[in-house]
XYZ file of C-alpha atoms in Angstrom:
707
model
C 39.616 -43.850 1.545
C 36.472 -43.293 -0.081
C 34.504 -42.416 3.220
C 37.698 -40.098 4.525
C 36.844 -38.047 1.931
C 32.875 -37.650 1.909
C 33.646 -36.690 6.063
C 36.447 -33.962 4.088
C 33.780 -32.464 1.692
C 31.096 -32.635 4.477
C 33.116 -30.821 6.193
C 34.201 -27.898 4.207
C 30.836 -27.782 2.915
C 29.773 -26.882 6.920
C 31.827 -24.540 7.149
C 31.529 -22.695 4.141
C 27.817 -22.012 4.717
C 28.192 -20.686 8.406
C 30.859 -18.429 6.145
C 27.668 -18.084 4.210
C 25.387 -17.368 6.718
C 27.513 -14.607 9.237
C 27.537 -13.047 5.558
C 24.400 -12.811 5.448
C 23.559 -11.965 8.830
C 25.491 -8.692 8.265
C 24.557 -7.841 4.931
C 20.197 -7.664 6.233
C 21.537 -5.305 9.193
C 22.699 -2.960 7.490
C 20.714 -3.068 5.310
C 18.453 -3.014 8.074
C 20.897 0.065 10.058
C 20.135 2.263 6.755
C 16.205 1.471 6.250
C 15.386 2.746 9.822
C 17.571 6.120 8.469
C 16.262 6.633 6.082
C 12.544 5.788 7.027
C 13.663 8.752 10.597
C 14.939 11.207 7.749
C 12.841 13.926 6.019
C 12.679 15.363 2.673
C 12.112 18.133 0.299
C 9.742 16.503 -2.808
C 8.858 19.165 -4.862
C 9.122 23.539 -4.055
C 7.836 25.618 -6.442
C 8.404 28.076 -8.517
C 11.622 26.670 -9.079
C 13.347 27.971 -13.075
C 11.898 30.793 -14.859
C 8.736 32.246 -13.743
C 7.088 35.715 -15.472
C 4.453 35.996 -12.715
C 5.355 34.978 -8.590
C 3.393 35.141 -5.470
C 3.099 32.960 -3.471
C 6.640 29.750 -3.539
C 5.528 25.932 -1.506
C 8.008 23.685 -0.842
C 6.120 19.566 -0.048
C 7.416 17.373 2.053
C 7.044 14.182 2.296
C 6.288 13.161 5.378
C 4.608 15.245 8.029
C 7.166 17.808 8.939
C 5.483 20.157 11.957
C 2.686 19.700 14.690
C 0.196 21.066 12.252
C -1.175 24.478 14.160
C 1.587 24.962 16.610
C 2.320 28.789 15.867
C 5.696 28.244 16.935
C 6.947 25.526 14.891
C 9.620 27.130 12.917
C 9.938 27.996 8.812
C 12.260 25.242 7.244
C 13.812 27.370 4.805
C 15.128 30.618 4.213
C 14.938 32.794 1.093
C 16.816 35.732 -0.190
C 16.324 37.951 -3.787
C 18.617 40.323 -5.316
C 15.439 42.930 -4.659
C 15.615 42.701 -1.066
C 12.090 44.733 -1.280
C 10.577 42.687 -3.587
C 11.554 39.813 -0.164
C 8.682 41.373 1.612
C 6.302 38.803 3.111
C 5.521 36.051 5.809
C 5.427 32.541 5.935
C 3.234 29.907 6.767
C 2.619 26.782 7.055
C -0.555 25.182 5.148
C 0.038 21.803 6.244
C 1.781 19.856 8.558
C 3.891 18.636 5.471
C 3.519 21.740 3.226
C 4.890 25.818 3.724
C 4.256 28.379 1.913
C 5.981 31.801 1.293
C 3.240 34.584 0.245
C 4.987 38.090 -0.674
C 3.389 41.289 -0.857
C 2.980 41.886 -4.388
C 3.981 40.274 -7.972
C 8.050 39.881 -7.467
C 9.219 42.215 -10.510
C 10.691 40.810 -13.779
C 14.618 40.705 -13.379
C 14.638 39.404 -9.985
C 16.145 35.900 -8.351
C 15.734 34.092 -5.041
C 17.236 31.335 -3.439
C 15.628 29.107 -1.456
C 17.851 27.411 2.317
C 16.854 24.290 3.560
C 17.010 26.299 7.720
C 20.086 24.149 8.878
C 19.569 22.026 12.409
C 16.425 21.700 10.891
C 14.298 18.774 11.977
C 10.996 17.450 12.771
C 8.596 17.346 15.557
C 9.607 13.465 15.132
C 12.849 14.549 15.622
C 14.330 13.613 11.657
C 16.532 15.879 10.121
C 15.540 16.896 6.105
C 17.713 15.643 4.023
C 18.840 15.467 -0.208
C 17.992 18.166 -1.912
C 18.701 21.923 0.620
C 19.775 24.670 -1.872
C 16.507 26.249 -4.367
C 15.979 28.682 -7.623
C 13.632 30.600 -9.019
C 14.074 34.123 -11.290
C 10.949 36.460 -12.425
C 13.312 36.558 -16.379
C 12.148 39.942 -18.409
C 8.741 41.917 -18.328
C 5.361 40.832 -19.889
C 1.728 42.669 -19.995
C -0.602 41.750 -17.540
C -2.947 43.374 -18.910
C -3.864 44.562 -22.628
C -6.275 48.395 -23.271
C -8.487 47.617 -25.699
C -8.430 44.193 -24.781
C -7.677 41.853 -26.634
C -10.518 40.947 -29.431
C -11.980 45.072 -29.937
C -12.816 46.382 -32.603
C -10.040 49.647 -32.923
C -9.251 52.882 -34.022
C -6.940 53.625 -37.408
C -5.208 55.706 -34.711
C -5.913 53.755 -31.593
C -3.545 53.917 -28.658
C -2.986 50.905 -27.129
C -1.562 50.642 -22.658
C 0.206 48.289 -21.861
C 0.543 47.446 -17.916
C 3.698 45.112 -17.731
C 4.247 43.290 -14.581
C 7.343 45.447 -13.594
C 9.425 47.859 -15.284
C 11.176 48.673 -18.988
C 12.692 50.529 -20.967
C 11.621 52.022 -23.567
C 14.559 51.526 -25.643
C 13.502 48.088 -25.804
C 10.056 48.626 -25.942
C 10.657 49.723 -28.971
C 12.647 48.210 -30.210
C 11.015 45.063 -29.531
C 7.145 45.793 -29.836
C 5.568 46.135 -33.084
C 2.280 45.808 -35.416
C 1.304 43.599 -37.292
C -1.548 44.466 -40.439
C -3.253 42.618 -42.011
C -2.198 42.800 -46.142
C 1.878 43.841 -45.160
C 5.146 41.737 -46.030
C 6.805 43.344 -42.747
C 6.074 44.383 -39.076
C 4.766 47.868 -38.272
C 7.523 50.094 -35.423
C 4.980 51.624 -33.058
C 5.773 55.145 -31.675
C 5.157 56.080 -27.872
C 2.890 58.698 -26.754
C 3.930 60.306 -23.995
C 2.878 64.082 -23.249
C -0.094 65.950 -22.297
C -1.256 62.651 -25.178
C -0.266 59.625 -22.129
C -1.308 62.327 -19.166
C -4.638 61.852 -21.187
C -4.652 58.943 -21.935
C -3.419 56.831 -18.018
C -6.566 59.525 -16.768
C -9.328 58.567 -19.216
C -8.675 54.918 -17.687
C -7.976 55.610 -13.940
C -4.599 55.108 -14.362
C -2.706 58.299 -13.416
C -1.569 57.244 -9.844
C -0.296 53.992 -10.729
C 1.733 55.677 -13.669
C 3.040 57.818 -11.131
C 4.068 55.223 -9.011
C 6.098 53.328 -11.758
C 6.076 55.130 -14.563
C 8.060 52.620 -17.175
C 5.569 49.522 -15.846
C 3.370 51.575 -17.998
C 3.485 51.567 -21.378
C 1.016 54.201 -24.569
C 2.204 53.967 -27.397
C 0.657 53.715 -31.076
C 1.550 51.884 -34.979
C 3.456 54.092 -36.234
C 0.735 53.838 -38.907
C -2.785 55.083 -39.959
C -4.672 51.422 -39.657
C -6.363 50.173 -42.729
C -10.038 50.328 -41.968
C -11.622 46.506 -41.408
C -8.110 44.931 -41.466
C -6.614 42.973 -38.899
C -3.974 43.585 -36.743
C -1.952 41.560 -34.219
C -0.022 44.507 -31.852
C 2.610 41.961 -30.741
C 4.982 41.849 -27.332
C 7.942 40.833 -28.732
C 10.825 39.020 -27.109
C 13.801 40.920 -25.275
C 11.945 43.123 -24.403
C 14.200 44.386 -21.232
C 13.475 45.394 -17.471
C 16.504 48.551 -16.346
C 20.097 48.396 -15.953
C 20.945 46.953 -11.892
C 23.770 46.617 -9.685
C 24.043 42.845 -10.508
C 22.975 42.560 -14.220
C 24.263 45.833 -16.855
C 21.744 44.969 -18.537
C 18.216 43.891 -17.466
C 16.456 41.181 -17.623
C 15.005 41.039 -21.589
C 11.894 38.660 -21.870
C 12.111 35.132 -23.866
C 8.611 34.395 -24.882
C 6.833 35.896 -28.001
C 3.293 37.460 -26.886
C 1.070 38.649 -29.689
C -2.808 40.471 -29.052
C -5.150 40.436 -31.418
C -7.788 43.311 -32.842
C -9.902 44.329 -36.529
C -10.015 47.811 -37.207
C -13.058 49.075 -37.473
C -15.403 49.555 -40.510
C -15.355 53.077 -41.757
C -18.057 55.383 -41.376
C -21.295 54.668 -43.484
C -24.935 55.640 -43.109
C -27.853 53.110 -43.555
C -31.540 53.246 -44.047
C -33.959 51.805 -42.808
C -37.803 51.125 -42.332
C -40.893 48.535 -42.099
C -42.430 46.955 -45.103
C -44.715 44.670 -46.063
C -42.430 42.337 -47.762
C -38.780 42.949 -49.161
C -39.575 44.559 -52.628
C -42.216 47.159 -51.272
C -41.923 50.720 -50.060
C -41.750 51.629 -46.307
C -44.681 51.454 -44.030
C -46.174 55.009 -43.571
C -47.751 53.990 -40.295
C -44.161 52.918 -39.213
C -41.035 54.902 -38.234
C -38.227 55.699 -40.374
C -34.464 55.327 -39.553
C -31.209 56.201 -39.943
C -28.101 53.880 -38.644
C -24.402 55.008 -38.587
C -21.556 52.084 -37.433
C -20.340 54.612 -35.492
C -20.903 57.614 -32.072
C -21.625 60.611 -33.786
C -22.508 63.721 -32.131
C -26.215 64.696 -30.716
C -25.967 68.453 -31.606
C -25.775 67.750 -35.074
C -29.386 65.954 -34.703
C -31.098 69.217 -35.712
C -29.710 69.597 -39.183
C -30.427 66.367 -40.423
C -33.696 66.022 -42.527
C -36.453 63.944 -43.699
C -38.430 65.981 -47.357
C -41.054 65.298 -49.258
C -42.245 67.655 -51.987
C -45.122 68.982 -49.588
C -43.604 68.284 -45.118
C -39.861 68.761 -43.555
C -39.961 65.695 -40.975
C -37.594 66.043 -38.441
C -35.584 63.540 -35.898
C -36.845 62.289 -32.954
C -34.633 63.601 -30.324
C -36.774 62.564 -28.165
C -34.814 60.951 -24.944
C -31.286 61.916 -26.516
C -31.935 65.623 -24.132
C -30.844 68.916 -25.817
C -28.690 68.512 -28.513
C -26.018 71.181 -27.764
C -25.925 70.818 -23.689
C -23.661 67.660 -23.885
C -20.626 67.939 -26.209
C -20.098 64.666 -25.894
C -23.231 63.152 -26.428
C -23.039 60.641 -28.939
C -26.626 58.266 -30.833
C -25.546 55.020 -33.311
C -29.180 56.551 -34.834
C -31.907 58.687 -35.800
C -35.330 57.464 -35.813
C -37.845 59.597 -38.042
C -41.391 59.281 -35.984
C -45.621 60.056 -37.875
C -47.542 58.862 -39.895
C -47.003 59.859 -43.664
C -47.818 60.119 -46.398
C -48.702 57.358 -48.234
C -47.424 56.429 -51.810
C -44.711 60.069 -51.450
C -41.491 60.052 -51.416
C -39.295 61.788 -49.532
C -35.851 62.787 -49.427
C -33.277 62.091 -46.515
C -30.928 64.310 -46.286
C -27.559 65.395 -43.893
C -25.660 68.563 -43.256
C -23.108 68.976 -45.169
C -18.992 67.896 -43.225
C -21.182 65.493 -42.307
C -18.913 63.129 -39.759
C -18.880 60.981 -36.584
C -17.162 61.364 -32.981
C -13.624 60.903 -34.580
C -13.908 62.717 -37.143
C -14.164 60.497 -39.699
C -16.246 61.446 -43.440
C -19.336 59.348 -44.883
C -17.724 56.894 -46.863
C -21.020 56.748 -48.715
C -22.115 60.620 -48.570
C -22.576 60.081 -52.176
C -26.092 58.409 -51.477
C -27.446 61.128 -50.779
C -28.900 62.954 -50.119
C -30.757 59.648 -50.051
C -34.431 58.571 -52.092
C -36.785 57.244 -49.945
C -40.812 56.398 -50.700
C -43.719 55.428 -49.054
C -46.013 52.581 -49.983
C -50.386 51.875 -49.517
C -51.634 51.880 -46.495
C -51.227 48.033 -45.836
C -54.242 45.678 -45.193
C -55.656 45.115 -42.152
C -58.198 43.315 -39.825
C -58.629 43.003 -36.698
C -59.617 41.713 -33.917
C -59.658 44.305 -30.653
C -58.865 41.051 -28.211
C -57.234 38.195 -29.634
C -57.107 34.959 -28.177
C -60.248 36.408 -26.955
C -62.378 38.598 -25.297
C -65.592 39.016 -22.894
C -68.476 41.676 -25.651
C -70.471 42.833 -22.705
C -74.901 42.524 -23.993
C -75.920 45.741 -22.528
C -72.110 47.361 -23.814
C -73.880 49.474 -27.060
C -77.079 51.697 -27.127
C -79.218 49.949 -29.151
C -78.543 46.398 -26.791
C -76.993 44.602 -29.444
C -73.925 42.684 -28.701
C -70.559 43.879 -31.416
C -67.772 42.061 -31.225
C -65.291 44.631 -33.189
C -63.028 44.817 -35.627
C -60.610 46.749 -37.526
C -59.972 46.888 -41.431
C -58.322 48.779 -43.679
C -57.507 48.322 -47.105
C -59.052 44.889 -47.210
C -62.337 43.064 -50.260
C -65.084 45.200 -50.571
C -67.310 42.483 -49.886
C -66.161 40.218 -47.619
C -68.711 38.291 -48.164
C -68.846 34.232 -47.246
C -65.661 35.617 -45.512
C -66.478 35.744 -41.879
C -67.176 32.864 -40.760
C -67.916 32.302 -36.791
C -69.147 29.286 -34.069
C -71.927 28.731 -31.398
C -70.070 25.665 -28.976
C -72.633 25.539 -25.983
C -71.031 22.917 -23.432
C -68.535 23.178 -21.583
C -66.113 20.542 -22.565
C -66.364 21.631 -26.669
C -65.843 25.231 -25.036
C -63.360 24.465 -23.441
C -62.026 22.798 -26.259
C -61.695 24.916 -28.796
C -61.361 28.035 -26.583
C -57.954 25.899 -26.357
C -57.517 25.281 -29.579
C -57.025 29.590 -30.539
C -55.620 29.932 -28.262
C -53.383 27.461 -29.575
C -53.483 28.851 -33.237
C -52.131 32.598 -31.676
C -48.909 32.068 -32.503
C -46.506 32.338 -35.052
C -46.433 28.499 -35.517
C -48.434 24.832 -34.890
C -46.801 21.418 -34.602
C -47.861 20.070 -38.785
C -48.821 16.873 -37.684
C -51.409 19.296 -35.199
C -52.736 21.330 -37.958
C -53.394 18.491 -39.838
C -55.925 16.602 -36.976
C -57.962 20.220 -36.727
C -58.025 21.759 -40.891
C -60.159 20.223 -42.495
C -59.328 22.044 -45.246
C -55.213 21.232 -47.630
C -52.015 22.634 -45.703
C -49.681 25.205 -48.042
C -46.651 23.271 -48.928
C -44.039 23.611 -47.261
C -41.871 26.476 -49.531
C -38.891 26.200 -46.825
C -37.322 23.487 -44.568
C -38.322 25.703 -41.415
C -41.517 24.436 -43.298
C -41.799 20.496 -42.828
C -42.747 20.637 -39.609
C -44.261 23.867 -39.200
C -47.108 25.648 -39.663
C -47.911 28.740 -39.666
C -51.075 29.370 -38.054
C -52.986 32.564 -40.336
C -52.204 30.365 -43.188
C -55.543 28.065 -42.367
C -59.063 28.010 -41.118
C -60.171 26.428 -38.572
C -63.923 25.848 -39.160
C -63.609 25.537 -42.301
C -65.495 22.499 -43.332
C -67.009 22.607 -39.633
C -70.076 21.869 -39.155
C -72.588 24.309 -37.180
C -70.693 27.277 -38.345
C -72.464 30.456 -39.713
C -71.208 32.795 -42.834
C -71.747 37.102 -41.567
C -72.634 40.329 -44.239
C -70.485 42.677 -42.830
C -71.706 45.917 -43.499
C -70.604 47.509 -47.623
C -68.847 50.533 -47.465
C -69.941 53.418 -48.588
C -68.295 53.387 -52.030
C -66.638 50.581 -53.711
C -63.074 50.965 -53.306
C -61.443 48.586 -50.664
C -62.417 49.708 -47.139
C -61.378 52.897 -45.342
C -59.455 53.162 -42.431
C -62.485 52.204 -39.980
C -63.943 49.978 -37.257
C -66.981 47.263 -38.552
C -69.052 45.479 -34.895
C -69.691 41.889 -35.878
C -72.874 41.348 -33.900
C -73.586 38.044 -31.698
C -75.625 36.495 -29.703
C -74.859 35.479 -26.175
C -72.832 33.021 -25.359
C -69.411 31.997 -26.832
C -67.988 32.355 -30.288
C -65.092 31.489 -32.574
C -64.877 33.975 -34.915
C -62.360 33.923 -37.849
C -61.897 36.830 -41.187
C -60.414 34.620 -44.225
C -59.225 38.355 -47.083
C -57.034 36.923 -49.429
C -55.559 40.295 -49.774
C -53.628 39.678 -46.577
C -52.942 37.024 -48.310
C -50.969 38.583 -51.118
C -49.709 41.358 -48.382
C -47.953 39.482 -45.501
C -47.602 35.951 -46.983
C -44.440 34.417 -49.086
C -44.955 35.103 -52.721
C -44.075 31.217 -53.136
C -47.117 30.022 -52.107
C -49.392 30.988 -55.291
C -51.930 34.111 -55.853
C -54.384 32.914 -54.642
C -53.162 32.806 -50.737
C -55.084 34.503 -48.187
C -54.728 34.514 -45.031
C -56.635 34.178 -41.269
C -57.229 36.446 -38.358
C -59.664 35.064 -35.842
C -60.204 35.813 -31.767
C -62.656 33.747 -29.689
C -65.235 36.144 -27.407
C -68.237 35.420 -24.663
C -71.114 37.850 -25.245
C -72.592 37.772 -21.659
C -73.664 40.146 -19.179
C -72.628 37.351 -16.041
C -69.395 38.153 -13.884
C -68.516 34.422 -12.823
C -66.484 34.776 -9.411
C -64.947 31.810 -7.946
C -62.703 31.329 -4.643
C -61.101 27.546 -3.989
C -59.962 26.241 -1.089
C -59.104 23.342 0.986
C -61.937 22.065 1.843
C -65.044 23.892 0.072
C -65.502 26.390 -2.820
C -67.377 28.904 -3.174
C -68.990 30.828 -6.510
C -71.019 34.552 -6.879
C -72.047 34.937 -9.596
C -73.552 38.812 -10.064
C -74.981 41.329 -13.560
C -71.748 43.110 -15.022
C -74.665 46.093 -15.859
C -76.204 46.317 -12.776
C -73.636 44.276 -10.166
C -76.938 42.567 -8.947
C -76.316 39.121 -7.456
C -78.253 36.691 -9.879
C -80.214 34.202 -7.954
C -81.220 30.195 -9.786
C -77.887 30.313 -12.119
C -76.693 27.012 -12.650
C -73.568 26.175 -12.010
C -70.822 24.359 -12.489
C -67.423 22.552 -12.251
C -65.291 20.799 -14.444
C -62.069 20.046 -15.255
C -59.806 21.999 -18.445
C -60.270 18.634 -19.967
C -64.126 19.376 -20.009
C -65.139 16.647 -17.410
C -67.868 17.390 -14.503
C -65.946 18.185 -11.557
C -69.277 19.077 -9.890
C -72.363 21.620 -9.523
C -74.617 23.716 -8.195
C -77.688 26.738 -7.944
C -77.553 30.217 -6.618
C -78.941 31.469 -4.428
C -80.544 34.327 -3.534
C -77.481 36.146 -2.995
C -75.734 34.577 -6.570
C -73.754 31.987 -4.330
C -73.324 28.709 -5.015
C -71.624 26.915 -2.179
C -69.375 23.944 -4.379
C -68.106 20.831 -2.068
C -65.285 17.841 -3.764
C -63.308 19.921 -5.358
C -58.821 19.361 -5.310
C -57.324 22.032 -4.065
C -55.183 21.313 -6.498
C -55.944 21.390 -10.238
C -55.745 18.083 -12.190
C -52.873 19.246 -15.748
C -53.311 19.089 -18.922
C -50.615 19.232 -21.484
C -49.347 18.772 -24.901
C -50.815 20.199 -28.211
C -48.646 22.754 -27.242
C -50.452 23.751 -24.398
C -50.407 23.412 -20.466
C -53.073 24.051 -18.218
C -53.884 23.507 -14.311
C -56.933 24.824 -13.430
C -60.342 24.713 -13.074
C -63.081 25.459 -15.296
C -66.088 26.961 -14.081
C -69.757 28.543 -15.971
C -72.921 29.754 -14.823
C -75.955 29.259 -17.088
C -79.486 31.557 -16.263
C -81.810 33.341 -17.275
C -82.023 37.542 -18.598
C -84.095 40.057 -20.028
C -83.124 39.996 -23.244
C -81.345 42.864 -25.469
C -84.576 43.672 -26.753
C -86.530 43.454 -23.433
C -88.680 40.746 -24.576
C -88.540 38.113 -22.783
C -84.906 36.066 -22.027
C -82.299 34.366 -23.421
C -80.220 32.216 -21.886
C -77.064 33.829 -20.667
C -74.137 31.790 -19.598
C -69.856 32.691 -18.755
C -67.539 31.269 -17.683
C -64.558 32.198 -15.840
C -61.084 29.271 -15.043
C -60.003 28.990 -11.791
C -56.504 30.584 -12.523
C -57.487 33.634 -13.924
C -56.773 36.553 -11.048
C -53.936 39.504 -12.735
C -54.125 41.976 -10.154
C -55.849 40.176 -7.733
C -53.193 38.216 -7.974
C -52.850 37.388 -3.410
C -49.056 38.052 -3.057
C -50.591 41.751 -3.964
C -52.369 41.973 -0.696
C -49.708 40.040 1.769
C -52.778 37.144 1.870
C -50.938 33.745 2.581
C -52.753 30.734 -0.069
C -51.769 26.942 -0.205
C -53.115 24.617 -3.232
C -51.849 21.812 -0.551
C -54.565 19.248 0.035
C -52.200 18.955 3.857
C -53.289 21.568 5.871
C -51.278 23.519 7.579
C -49.790 23.880 10.528
C -48.417 26.271 13.548
C -46.221 25.313 16.025
C -45.242 27.322 18.625
C -43.353 27.007 21.946
C -43.301 28.327 25.400
C -40.978 28.269 27.548
C -41.168 28.243 31.242
C -38.273 31.181 31.195
C -35.985 32.941 28.774
C -33.605 33.878 31.226
C -31.479 31.181 31.892
C -27.784 30.022 32.670
C -24.958 28.028 32.404
C -25.504 24.952 32.853
C -29.409 24.707 33.772
C -32.504 22.803 32.385
C -35.936 24.764 30.756
C -38.914 23.533 30.813
C -40.887 23.819 27.319
C -44.191 23.032 26.455
C -44.734 23.440 22.022
C -48.173 23.487 20.317
C -49.236 22.010 17.278
C -52.755 23.136 15.634
C -53.424 22.681 12.056
C -55.320 25.557 10.259
C -58.773 25.022 9.181
C -62.318 26.186 8.102
C -63.097 26.718 11.887
C -59.888 27.867 12.895
C -57.325 26.120 14.485
C -57.898 21.509 15.397
C -55.797 19.150 16.511
C -54.042 17.456 14.044
C -53.815 14.385 12.881
C -50.468 13.414 13.625
């Protein structure tokens, strides 16, 4: 009994398991069938645009699988397009990829257009898959919106500014006047707009080149202005509010209104004012007599008013300089923003700047600060001056003066009568020292130098920092490079005829043959041009370097050799037996030679690429070439050791490119390649024979390459 029950139960269990297994097989088959059906289907995964979109030029549909054989010109469009404006539907469709189709409209759709996209009946992919899923899509362009506004947002505008709004389509003027307004800073209410029409509109559109577009679609270009005079300097917003609508159509009696507010920000220009400016020694000084005076306007002024402006003193009357402005009455629309008075004005003189009565700008606005005119201005004394003829380096010819004394010219004005001990010179003789001082003077020709570098170069105390800008920098004109240096000599300049400060004069500083560093230190210059916070005893330094010589050194650098040619400056004659030395930019000797009877020294072992020196505010990549030779003394009695130098990168005015000369500084020789064909007239499939010739360029002509 027990065994029978077990057998019966086992039989039931087995039967039930069989039924369940059968059901499982059927379910799997159904799922596999559904999966296979789904795998064969084609679906649209995205369509753009949909819903309300302001600017529409293209419709794009994307599929989850290849819909066509890409590049098939006969592939049919998957969708049909229909819009409420049949004219706007003009365009063409194309397959961008095998999974993407696009419709391009000829123009941006106008506002108020509704479009439907419908899947084409019976459309199948190249593999035979049917298009499943959503088959209908819609979009509309909504109401009008602003494509462009003139003047552009952010500009400064007139108090009576006219605005031009280019819309994406037609909009009713009534809805524009109701839903567009101005928001003015300081006003708690909206400022309505008024429409510009008639001759004002025609002139405005013509000035902006929009008359043709406006004639084609008058309601697509709106001209308007704020319905009140705007406050000068105020911030203004032109608000294109919600509710601006398209004209009524057959499908929509009220048109289509926009649902997005757009704001354009502007700044009203400042009141018309005039301001005077001139160059001064400092903020508290009067105008410099030797520099122009300028009257500036913050708005354009008709040029025809310029001749009526006057700058008067008790003895003289000055007119504005109109050079470059043309004839004042030649063009009624010609305007200017400033006038300039040029000339050398009498020093320490009071002037009156007068404007014509009723002076107005080009917009007809009166001068806000008219009560400031006639304006009182004045000139001060001629500023102190100490200026070398050439800085930071110049060449002085030994025999240029009739008496044979070489003089370094310096212009002086209103500086100390006695400059004894204030003019110092240093004459380095070794090439390395000359290079170091030459580069140092070049570095200190900049307005400022690093305080760390100045602390190393200057023997004396550095000026204290008076503001944040001086913490890491020092004005180069406030430090002396020669103070405390060994070998410095003090020079005395000729005394002026009277005991007054020196008038404007050019003084010659006598110098012997060789390279010199010259400095002039003046307390009057410092008091006039340096910050008063540096104290009453502040001094200013003017410096230069000069080469006094009658030798000219010419240098030619090649890949295989180099050549130096030494001549005299006064006669151009070659100098024989001159000692020529080539150094790098740090003073290390590279090569030496002696000139022959023709003044030529041949040099070898010099790389065509000069070493580089950089850092400390200098960058240099050139050879220093010096020449020394015994030459007649200035007085004709005996000889002096004359010297001159050049840098290999001195080529101003004689650059090779000016003469179409090819050059190369590469160590490897240039190579020329040429191919010779057995013939140049060929048919397709024929074999052509050719010979390639490769040669390197050498000083002897063409040679075989090393490759």
